[in-house]
Amino acid sequence: MTRMSYADPTSSRDLLGSRSLCFIFICAFALVTLVQQILYGKNYVKSGQQFSRLRGDEAGNWSGLNLPDDSPLRPARYGRRRCFRQVIGSDNQIAVVSTPCLDEIKKKKKRMQRFLEASNGALEFNSTSCQMLRREIMEVKVLTMVKTSELFERWRNLQVCKWAQNKEETNNFKMSLSRCCNAPSFLFTTKRNTPSGTKLRYEVDTSGILHISPEIFKMFPDDMPYSRSEFKRCAVIGNGGIIKNSKCGKEIDSADFVFRCNIPPISDKYSADVGSKTDFVTINPSIITERFQKLEKWRKPFFDVLQNYENASVILPAFYNTRNTDVSFRVKYMLDDFNSARGVYFFHPQYLLNVQRFWSLQGVRAKRLSSGLMLVTAAMELCEEVHLYGFWAFPMNPAGIFITHHYYDNVKPRPGFHAMPHEIFNFLHMHTRGILHLHTGTCS
């Protein structure tokens, strides 16, 4: 008789035994590895596309960095590591900048600080040390690349260097202005560039056209009163609080020609800082409208204000829009009534349009350029050497001390109308290149 034995039906399944646990571990490892590969591959391709945008190209099949030996992105040899960072420009393009790694930057800044503290007197602008300091500013291609405090620090460091004009850079800049704008011929409306009967198009109200009648034509000068590079050393005075307590008045008054914006106060209270000499002063028609009631009644107070500027020429944007025209013409009529020999000129609207386009290409995109930038642009063509005072667009000076918006008050401009920080950023670069001299400290 065959003996029947009992067999456990679950004995061969090894539930949660060693084999099952091993199988689960292998599956989990494979899943994690797969996810890592997917994420890595996605970031890898994305990084390649970002690197490719350095030149504005898309690289869908980027296969890694393949840089030539002379590429600025290739890591430095001899143990000097390089780091890469992304920079988003104004057109939302992503660029990659090669910079020393953070620890090397800190060491470099410490060495530089010791060097600046040890320097006695001003260094020559083209010395090796100053070339390095200038390069640190020129490396900042757009204003958003660095924090304001970092930009201020680089600018402060550069102040140990004497400024010197770079003739080649200056002449190239003047030539580009001559091709686009030509201030010696078109800064003002004249009988030569705007004959009687001309249908003059406004700067902003482009649909509006002003017919130049014989009466209007008589108000224009025969030709431009200034010629190209007529003046050797010019001073353009902004109204920024940066000039307060600067003691730059004597230095400003020693210039061959002085430009000022929007009839600022130059009384004894301010003259030690801003000087008093004035050869060329602009007036925004809104000042006449708001402070002098459009000259409809009391004209003597406005005449008395202009007396502070001796025989300076008065310039108005009469053809900016239709509202400005009548108010600007009243200034001319008023001075004629007082038998004043002071010159009254009107900006040519096409010149201002061309200046706007020129600076737009330099990154200054605004509804309207500031009066200061317009004067700086004109001065670059009319003067051999241009010095700027009172130009700053930040609530604190380079030393980090808060300052007022104007040297005479703290009234802020209409927001979003000007692009002042970008204007100043261009001046910093132009100073660094030796094209103009931007003064932001005290004068000796």
C-alpha positions in Angstrom: 0.0 0.0 0.0 1.4 3.2 -1.1 1.7 5.8 1.6 0.3 9.2 0.8 2.3 12.2 2.1 0.9 15.7 2.5 2.5 18.4 0.4 2.3 22.1 1.2 1.1 23.9 -1.9 2.8 27.2 -1.0 6.2 25.7 -0.3 7.6 26.5 -3.8 6.4 30.2 -3.9 9.0 31.7 -1.5 6.6 34.5 -0.6 8.7 37.6 0.4 11.7 35.4 0.5 15.2 36.2 -0.6 14.6 35.7 -4.3 11.5 38.0 -4.3 13.3 40.8 -2.4 16.3 40.6 -4.8 13.9 40.8 -7.8 12.2 43.9 -6.3 15.5 45.6 -5.5 16.7 45.1 -9.1 13.5 46.5 -10.5 13.6 49.6 -8.2 17.3 50.2 -9.2 16.4 50.0 -12.8 13.5 52.4 -12.5 15.7 55.0 -10.6 18.4 54.7 -13.2 15.9 55.2 -16.0 14.5 58.4 -14.4 18.0 59.8 -13.9 18.9 59.2 -17.5 15.8 60.9 -18.7 16.4 63.9 -16.5 20.1 64.1 -17.3 19.4 63.9 -21.0 16.8 66.6 -20.8 19.2 69.0 -18.9 22.1 68.0 -21.1 20.3 69.1 -24.3 18.9 72.2 -22.6 22.4 73.2 -21.5 23.6 72.7 -25.0 20.9 75.0 -26.4 21.8 77.7 -23.9 25.4 77.6 -24.8 24.6 77.8 -28.5 22.6 81.0 -27.9 25.9 82.7 -27.3 25.9 83.5 -31.0 22.1 83.5 -31.4 21.9 80.0 -32.9 19.8 77.1 -31.9 21.5 73.7 -31.6 19.0 70.9 -31.4 21.7 68.2 -31.6 24.3 69.6 -29.2 26.7 66.9 -28.3 28.9 68.6 -25.7 31.4 71.5 -25.5 33.7 71.4 -28.5 35.6 74.6 -28.2 38.6 75.8 -30.2 41.8 76.5 -28.4 41.4 80.3 -28.6 37.8 80.3 -27.5 37.0 82.6 -24.5 34.9 79.8 -23.0 37.7 77.2 -22.9 38.8 76.6 -19.3 42.2 78.2 -18.6 45.2 76.0 -18.5 47.8 75.7 -15.8 45.3 75.0 -13.0 43.3 78.2 -13.4 39.6 77.1 -13.3 37.0 79.0 -15.2 33.3 79.1 -14.3 30.3 79.8 -16.6 27.3 81.8 -15.9 24.2 82.6 -18.0 23.3 86.2 -18.7 19.9 87.2 -20.1 20.1 90.3 -22.3 17.5 92.9 -23.1 16.2 90.8 -26.0 15.8 87.8 -23.8 18.7 86.0 -25.4 20.7 83.8 -23.1 24.4 84.3 -23.3 27.2 82.5 -21.4 30.0 84.5 -19.8 33.3 82.9 -18.8 34.5 84.2 -15.4 36.9 83.2 -12.7 35.3 80.9 -10.1 34.0 82.5 -6.9 37.0 81.7 -4.7 39.3 83.2 -7.3 37.2 86.3 -7.6 37.4 86.8 -3.8 41.2 86.4 -3.8 41.5 88.8 -6.7 39.3 91.4 -5.0 41.4 91.2 -1.8 44.6 91.7 -3.8 43.0 94.6 -5.7 41.8 96.2 -2.4 45.3 96.0 -1.0 46.7 97.5 -4.3 44.2 100.4 -4.2 44.9 101.2 -0.6 48.7 101.1 -1.2 48.5 103.4 -4.4 49.7 106.9 -3.8 48.2 109.6 -6.0 46.4 109.1 -9.3 47.6 106.4 -11.7 48.0 106.9 -15.4 44.9 106.1 -17.3 46.7 103.7 -19.7 48.9 102.0 -17.1 48.6 98.2 -16.7 46.7 98.5 -13.5 44.2 101.0 -14.9 43.7 98.9 -18.0 42.7 96.0 -15.7 40.3 98.3 -13.8 38.8 99.6 -17.0 38.4 96.1 -18.3 36.3 95.2 -15.2 33.8 97.9 -16.1 33.7 97.0 -19.9 33.0 93.4 -19.0 29.6 94.5 -17.8 27.8 94.5 -21.2 24.3 95.2 -19.8 23.2 96.9 -16.7 21.5 93.8 -15.3 24.7 91.7 -15.4 25.8 92.8 -11.9 24.3 94.3 -8.8 24.4 98.0 -8.5 26.7 97.7 -5.5 29.2 95.7 -7.6 29.1 98.3 -10.4 29.6 101.1 -7.9 32.7 99.3 -6.5 34.2 98.9 -9.9 33.6 102.5 -10.6 35.1 103.6 -7.3 38.2 101.5 -8.0 38.6 103.3 -11.4 38.8 106.7 -9.7 42.5 106.1 -8.8 43.2 106.5 -12.5 43.6 109.8 -14.2 41.2 110.2 -17.1 42.7 110.7 -20.5 41.0 111.1 -23.9 41.4 108.3 -26.4 41.5 110.2 -29.7 40.8 107.1 -31.8 37.7 106.1 -29.8 36.5 109.7 -29.6 36.9 110.3 -33.4 35.1 107.0 -34.2 32.2 108.0 -31.9 32.0 111.5 -33.4 32.0 110.0 -36.9 29.0 107.8 -36.0 27.2 110.8 -34.7 28.0 112.8 -37.8 26.5 110.1 -40.0 23.3 109.8 -38.1 22.6 113.2 -36.6 25.0 116.0 -37.8 24.4 118.6 -35.1 26.5 121.3 -36.9 23.9 121.3 -39.6 20.6 120.1 -38.1 20.7 120.7 -34.3 18.3 123.7 -34.8 15.8 124.7 -37.4 17.5 127.3 -39.6 16.6 129.2 -42.7 19.0 127.0 -44.5 17.7 123.6 -43.5 14.0 124.6 -43.2 13.1 127.0 -46.0 9.9 129.1 -46.0 7.0 126.9 -47.2 8.4 123.7 -45.7 5.9 121.3 -44.2 7.7 120.4 -41.0 6.7 117.1 -39.4 6.5 117.1 -35.6 8.8 114.8 -33.6 6.1 112.9 -31.7 2.8 114.0 -33.4 4.0 112.6 -36.7 0.6 113.0 -38.2 0.8 116.7 -37.5 2.5 119.0 -39.9 3.4 122.6 -39.4 3.5 124.9 -42.4 6.5 127.2 -42.1 5.0 130.6 -42.9 7.1 133.7 -43.6 6.3 134.9 -40.0 7.7 131.6 -38.5 10.6 131.6 -41.0 11.7 135.0 -39.7 12.3 133.5 -36.2 14.9 131.1 -37.5 18.6 132.0 -37.6 20.2 132.1 -41.1 22.4 129.1 -40.3 23.7 127.1 -37.3 25.5 129.4 -34.9 28.0 126.6 -34.0 30.4 124.6 -36.1 31.9 121.1 -35.7 34.5 120.9 -32.9 34.4 124.7 -32.4 35.0 124.5 -28.7 38.0 122.8 -27.1 36.7 121.9 -23.6 33.0 121.8 -22.8 31.1 121.2 -19.6 27.6 119.7 -19.7 25.9 120.2 -16.4 23.1 117.8 -15.3 20.9 118.6 -12.4 21.5 115.4 -10.4 22.1 115.5 -6.6 25.5 113.9 -7.3 26.9 117.4 -7.9 25.8 118.7 -4.4 28.8 119.5 -2.2 31.2 118.7 -5.1 32.9 122.1 -5.1 33.2 121.8 -8.9 32.0 125.4 -9.6 35.4 126.9 -10.5 36.3 123.9 -12.7 33.0 124.2 -14.5 33.3 127.9 -15.1 36.8 127.4 -16.5 35.4 125.4 -19.5 35.3 127.1 -22.9 31.5 126.4 -23.3 28.9 125.4 -20.7 25.6 123.6 -21.4 22.8 123.5 -18.8 19.4 121.8 -18.8 16.0 123.4 -18.1 17.0 126.7 -16.4 18.3 125.3 -13.1 19.1 127.6 -10.2 22.7 128.9 -10.3 22.5 131.5 -7.5 25.2 132.0 -4.9 23.6 129.2 -2.9 24.6 126.7 -5.5 27.4 128.3 -7.6 30.2 126.8 -5.5 29.1 123.3 -6.7 27.6 124.0 -10.1 29.2 127.2 -11.3 27.5 130.1 -12.9 28.8 130.4 -16.4 26.2 129.4 -19.0 26.4 129.6 -22.8 23.6 127.3 -23.7 20.5 126.5 -21.7 17.4 124.4 -22.6 13.9 125.1 -21.4 11.1 122.5 -21.3 7.9 124.2 -22.4 6.2 122.5 -19.4 8.2 124.8 -17.1 6.7 127.9 -18.9 3.2 126.4 -18.7 3.4 125.4 -15.0 5.6 128.1 -13.5 4.9 131.1 -15.7 1.3 130.5 -16.8 2.2 130.2 -20.5 3.5 133.8 -20.4 -0.1 134.9 -21.0 0.0 137.6 -18.2 3.2 138.1 -16.2 6.2 137.9 -18.4 8.6 140.0 -16.4 9.3 137.2 -13.8 10.3 134.8 -16.6 12.6 137.5 -18.1 14.2 138.1 -14.7 14.9 134.4 -14.4 16.7 134.3 -17.7 18.8 137.3 -16.6 20.7 134.9 -14.3 22.2 133.2 -17.4 23.6 136.5 -18.8 23.7 136.2 -22.6 23.2 132.4 -22.8 21.3 131.1 -25.8 17.9 129.6 -25.1 16.8 126.4 -26.8 13.3 124.9 -26.8 11.7 121.8 -28.4 9.1 123.8 -30.1 8.3 121.0 -32.6 8.2 118.1 -30.2 4.4 118.2 -30.4 1.7 120.7 -31.3 1.2 121.9 -27.7 4.8 123.0 -27.4 4.8 125.2 -30.5 2.8 128.2 -29.3 4.4 128.3 -25.8 7.9 128.2 -27.4 7.1 131.0 -29.8 5.9 133.2 -27.0 9.4 133.0 -25.5 10.8 134.4 -28.7 8.2 137.2 -28.8 8.7 138.1 -25.2 12.5 138.5 -25.5 11.9 140.6 -28.7 9.6 142.8 -26.7 12.3 143.3 -24.0 14.8 144.1 -26.8 17.0 141.2 -25.7 19.9 140.2 -27.9 19.7 136.7 -26.5 19.5 134.0 -29.1 16.4 131.8 -29.1 16.6 128.5 -31.1 14.3 125.6 -31.7 15.5 122.0 -31.8 15.0 120.5 -35.3 12.5 117.6 -34.8 14.4 115.3 -37.3 17.6 115.8 -35.3 15.9 114.7 -32.1 14.3 111.7 -33.9 17.8 110.6 -35.2 19.3 111.0 -31.7 16.6 108.9 -30.3 17.2 106.1 -32.8 21.0 106.3 -32.3 20.7 105.8 -28.5 18.1 103.1 -28.9 20.8 101.1 -30.6 23.0 101.6 -27.6 20.4 100.2 -25.3 18.7 103.4 -24.2 15.0 102.6 -25.0 12.6 105.2 -23.5 9.6 107.2 -24.4 11.9 110.2 -24.6 15.6 110.8 -23.9 16.5 113.2 -21.1 17.4 116.8 -22.0 20.9 116.0 -20.5 21.5 113.2 -23.0 20.4 115.4 -25.9 22.9 118.0 -24.8 25.7 115.5 -24.3 25.0 114.2 -27.8 25.2 117.7 -29.3 28.4 118.5 -27.3 30.2 115.4 -28.6 30.0 117.0 -32.1 30.5 120.6 -31.2 33.4 120.2 -28.7 36.8 118.5 -28.8 36.6 117.3 -25.2 33.4 116.8 -23.2 33.2 116.8 -19.4 30.0 115.8 -17.5 28.9 117.0 -14.1 25.7 116.3 -12.2 24.9 113.2 -14.1 23.7 110.2 -12.0 20.6 108.1 -12.0 20.7 106.2 -8.7 19.3 107.0 -5.2 22.8 106.8 -3.7 26.2 108.0 -4.9 29.1 105.6 -5.7 30.1 105.5 -2.0 26.6 104.2 -1.1 25.4 107.5 0.5 21.8 108.5 -0.3 21.5 111.7 -2.4 18.6 113.9 -3.5 17.3 113.5 -7.1 18.2 117.1 -8.0 20.9 119.3 -6.3 18.1 121.8 -5.5 15.2 119.5 -4.6 14.1 115.9 -4.4 11.2 115.9 -6.9 11.2 112.7 -8.9 10.5 112.5 -12.7 7.5 110.9 -14.2 8.1 107.1 -13.9 8.7 105.2 -17.1 9.3 108.3 -19.2 13.1 108.4 -19.3 15.6 105.5 -19.1 18.1 107.4 -16.8 20.0 104.3 -15.4 20.7 103.2 -19.0 21.9 106.6 -20.0 24.3 106.8 -17.1 25.5 103.2 -17.8 26.5 104.4 -21.3 28.4 107.3 -19.8 30.3 105.0 -17.6 31.4 103.0 -20.6 32.2 106.1 -22.6 34.3 107.4 -19.7 36.1 104.1 -19.5 36.8 104.1 -23.2 38.2 107.7 -23.0 35.4 109.3 -25.1 34.2 111.7 -22.4 35.0 112.4 -18.7 32.2 111.7 -16.2 32.8 113.5 -12.9 31.0 111.9 -9.9 33.3 113.0 -7.0 34.6 116.2 -5.6 36.8 118.6 -7.5 40.1 119.8 -6.2 
